[in-house]
């Protein structure tokens, strides 16, 4: 589905992830991927459907950093930096100290904080 999404076939890519989530309803990866696919499909906006998919992934694994990281990424890509920051901070808090990807999340959070600091108030 990633290749389809990147090639501009968002409908097909989203349908494939949705079929996967229906076939494997306990898959954290598929629900997180569905949230991402729906946000991309819906014009780069975290739509109610995308939020529902991310929320399902979070309910399945509340202590896993992937759902909040990718939900935060979807918000950042939509331009809602402050909301994205909330999710990235949660992802960082959930990431084990020795995880190889922890520094990447921390770096993104620092860069996002710098962007937010430059934004006009309100």
mmCIF file of C-alpha atoms in Angstrom:
data_model
loop_
_atom_site.group_PDB
_atom_site.id
_atom_site.type_symbol
_atom_site.label_atom_id
_atom_site.label_comp_id
_atom_site.label_asym_id
_atom_site.label_seq_id
_atom_site.Cartn_x
_atom_site.Cartn_y
_atom_site.Cartn_z
ATOM 1 C CA UNK A 1 0.000 0.000 0.000
ATOM 2 C CA UNK A 2 2.934 2.365 0.632
ATOM 3 C CA UNK A 3 3.961 2.159 -3.013
ATOM 4 C CA UNK A 4 0.408 2.863 -4.150
ATOM 5 C CA UNK A 5 0.129 5.837 -1.786
ATOM 6 C CA UNK A 6 3.447 7.274 -2.977
ATOM 7 C CA UNK A 7 2.464 6.840 -6.611
ATOM 8 C CA UNK A 8 -0.689 8.869 -6.030
ATOM 9 C CA UNK A 9 -3.145 5.981 -5.895
ATOM 10 C CA UNK A 10 -4.429 6.892 -2.445
ATOM 11 C CA UNK A 11 -7.798 5.189 -2.891
ATOM 12 C CA UNK A 12 -6.221 1.828 -3.725
ATOM 13 C CA UNK A 13 -3.577 2.138 -1.024
ATOM 14 C CA UNK A 14 -6.153 2.994 1.617
ATOM 15 C CA UNK A 15 -8.430 0.138 0.529
ATOM 16 C CA UNK A 16 -5.569 -2.349 0.832
ATOM 17 C CA UNK A 17 -4.761 -1.249 4.391
ATOM 18 C CA UNK A 18 -8.471 -1.312 5.298
ATOM 19 C CA UNK A 19 -8.773 -4.862 3.940
ATOM 20 C CA UNK A 20 -5.759 -5.830 6.029
ATOM 21 C CA UNK A 21 -7.246 -4.291 9.184
ATOM 22 C CA UNK A 22 -10.512 -6.137 8.521
ATOM 23 C CA UNK A 23 -8.661 -9.427 8.002
ATOM 24 C CA UNK A 24 -6.374 -8.910 11.018
ATOM 25 C CA UNK A 25 -8.357 -6.722 13.432
ATOM 26 C CA UNK A 26 -5.818 -7.182 16.238
ATOM 27 C CA UNK A 27 -2.890 -5.816 14.228
ATOM 28 C CA UNK A 28 -1.437 -2.693 15.801
ATOM 29 C CA UNK A 29 0.607 -2.113 12.656
ATOM 30 C CA UNK A 30 -2.413 -2.237 10.355
ATOM 31 C CA UNK A 31 -4.552 0.100 12.503
ATOM 32 C CA UNK A 32 -1.691 2.576 12.778
ATOM 33 C CA UNK A 33 -1.111 2.283 9.033
ATOM 34 C CA UNK A 34 -4.816 2.769 8.386
ATOM 35 C CA UNK A 35 -4.779 6.021 10.360
ATOM 36 C CA UNK A 36 -1.831 7.231 8.303
ATOM 37 C CA UNK A 37 -3.390 6.113 5.010
ATOM 38 C CA UNK A 38 -6.719 7.758 5.820
ATOM 39 C CA UNK A 39 -5.039 11.040 6.770
ATOM 40 C CA UNK A 40 -3.181 11.026 3.451
ATOM 41 C CA UNK A 41 -6.297 9.961 1.546
ATOM 42 C CA UNK A 42 -8.372 12.707 3.161
ATOM 43 C CA UNK A 43 -6.171 15.475 1.821
ATOM 44 C CA UNK A 44 -3.548 15.527 4.537
ATOM 45 C CA UNK A 45 -6.092 16.104 7.305
ATOM 46 C CA UNK A 46 -6.570 13.949 10.389
ATOM 47 C CA UNK A 47 -10.189 13.172 9.592
ATOM 48 C CA UNK A 48 -12.553 11.522 12.075
ATOM 49 C CA UNK A 49 -11.920 8.204 10.303
ATOM 50 C CA UNK A 50 -8.136 8.597 10.629
ATOM 51 C CA UNK A 51 -8.491 9.549 14.297
ATOM 52 C CA UNK A 52 -10.691 6.501 14.884
ATOM 53 C CA UNK A 53 -8.031 4.216 13.389
ATOM 54 C CA UNK A 54 -5.249 5.792 15.471
ATOM 55 C CA UNK A 55 -7.444 5.555 18.583
ATOM 56 C CA UNK A 56 -8.048 1.852 17.903
ATOM 57 C CA UNK A 57 -4.296 1.260 17.611
ATOM 58 C CA UNK A 58 -3.758 3.128 20.883
ATOM 59 C CA UNK A 59 -6.460 1.091 22.649
ATOM 60 C CA UNK A 60 -4.793 -2.107 21.456
ATOM 61 C CA UNK A 61 -1.349 -1.130 22.743
ATOM 62 C CA UNK A 62 -1.546 1.914 25.031
ATOM 63 C CA UNK A 63 2.121 1.614 26.015
ATOM 64 C CA UNK A 64 3.480 1.321 22.450
ATOM 65 C CA UNK A 65 5.039 4.469 20.937
ATOM 66 C CA UNK A 66 4.019 3.795 17.311
ATOM 67 C CA UNK A 67 0.384 4.973 17.400
ATOM 68 C CA UNK A 68 1.129 8.355 19.008
ATOM 69 C CA UNK A 69 4.214 8.856 16.846
ATOM 70 C CA UNK A 70 2.350 8.316 13.583
ATOM 71 C CA UNK A 71 -0.715 10.222 14.765
ATOM 72 C CA UNK A 72 1.599 13.101 15.655
ATOM 73 C CA UNK A 73 3.227 12.840 12.243
ATOM 74 C CA UNK A 74 -0.187 13.069 10.580
ATOM 75 C CA UNK A 75 -0.986 16.217 12.572
ATOM 76 C CA UNK A 76 2.403 17.756 11.758
ATOM 77 C CA UNK A 77 1.916 16.992 8.065
ATOM 78 C CA UNK A 78 -1.516 18.634 8.256
ATOM 79 C CA UNK A 79 0.062 21.779 9.721
ATOM 80 C CA UNK A 80 -1.295 21.337 13.257
ATOM 81 C CA UNK A 81 2.111 21.472 14.930
ATOM 82 C CA UNK A 82 0.863 21.984 18.467
ATOM 83 C CA UNK A 83 -1.397 18.951 18.346
ATOM 84 C CA UNK A 84 1.354 16.921 16.693
ATOM 85 C CA UNK A 85 3.693 17.899 19.503
ATOM 86 C CA UNK A 86 1.351 16.388 22.103
ATOM 87 C CA UNK A 87 1.465 13.032 20.340
ATOM 88 C CA UNK A 88 5.222 13.098 19.720
ATOM 89 C CA UNK A 89 5.852 13.922 23.382
ATOM 90 C CA UNK A 90 3.714 10.915 24.320
ATOM 91 C CA UNK A 91 5.595 8.713 21.844
ATOM 92 C CA UNK A 92 8.922 9.811 23.316
ATOM 93 C CA UNK A 93 7.691 9.140 26.854
ATOM 94 C CA UNK A 94 6.642 5.620 25.813
ATOM 95 C CA UNK A 95 9.885 4.826 23.965
ATOM 96 C CA UNK A 96 12.404 2.748 25.925
ATOM 97 C CA UNK A 97 15.620 4.595 26.792
ATOM 98 C CA UNK A 98 17.783 2.223 24.744
ATOM 99 C CA UNK A 99 15.537 1.969 21.677
ATOM 100 C CA UNK A 100 17.436 2.729 18.476
ATOM 101 C CA UNK A 101 14.724 5.121 17.268
ATOM 102 C CA UNK A 102 14.430 7.154 20.495
ATOM 103 C CA UNK A 103 16.968 9.781 19.375
ATOM 104 C CA UNK A 104 15.050 10.271 16.113
ATOM 105 C CA UNK A 105 11.822 10.992 17.977
ATOM 106 C CA UNK A 106 13.627 13.354 20.359
ATOM 107 C CA UNK A 107 15.250 15.198 17.446
ATOM 108 C CA UNK A 108 11.895 15.626 15.690
ATOM 109 C CA UNK A 109 10.400 16.956 18.909
ATOM 110 C CA UNK A 110 13.200 19.520 19.325
ATOM 111 C CA UNK A 111 12.790 20.656 15.705
ATOM 112 C CA UNK A 112 9.032 20.893 16.148
ATOM 113 C CA UNK A 113 9.461 22.942 19.325
ATOM 114 C CA UNK A 114 11.680 25.354 17.384
ATOM 115 C CA UNK A 115 9.003 25.699 14.695
ATOM 116 C CA UNK A 116 6.276 26.270 17.269
ATOM 117 C CA UNK A 117 8.403 28.903 19.027
ATOM 118 C CA UNK A 118 8.577 30.871 15.759
ATOM 119 C CA UNK A 119 4.826 30.755 15.192
ATOM 120 C CA UNK A 120 2.687 33.771 16.011
ATOM 121 C CA UNK A 121 0.761 33.468 19.269
ATOM 122 C CA UNK A 122 -2.838 32.329 19.054
#
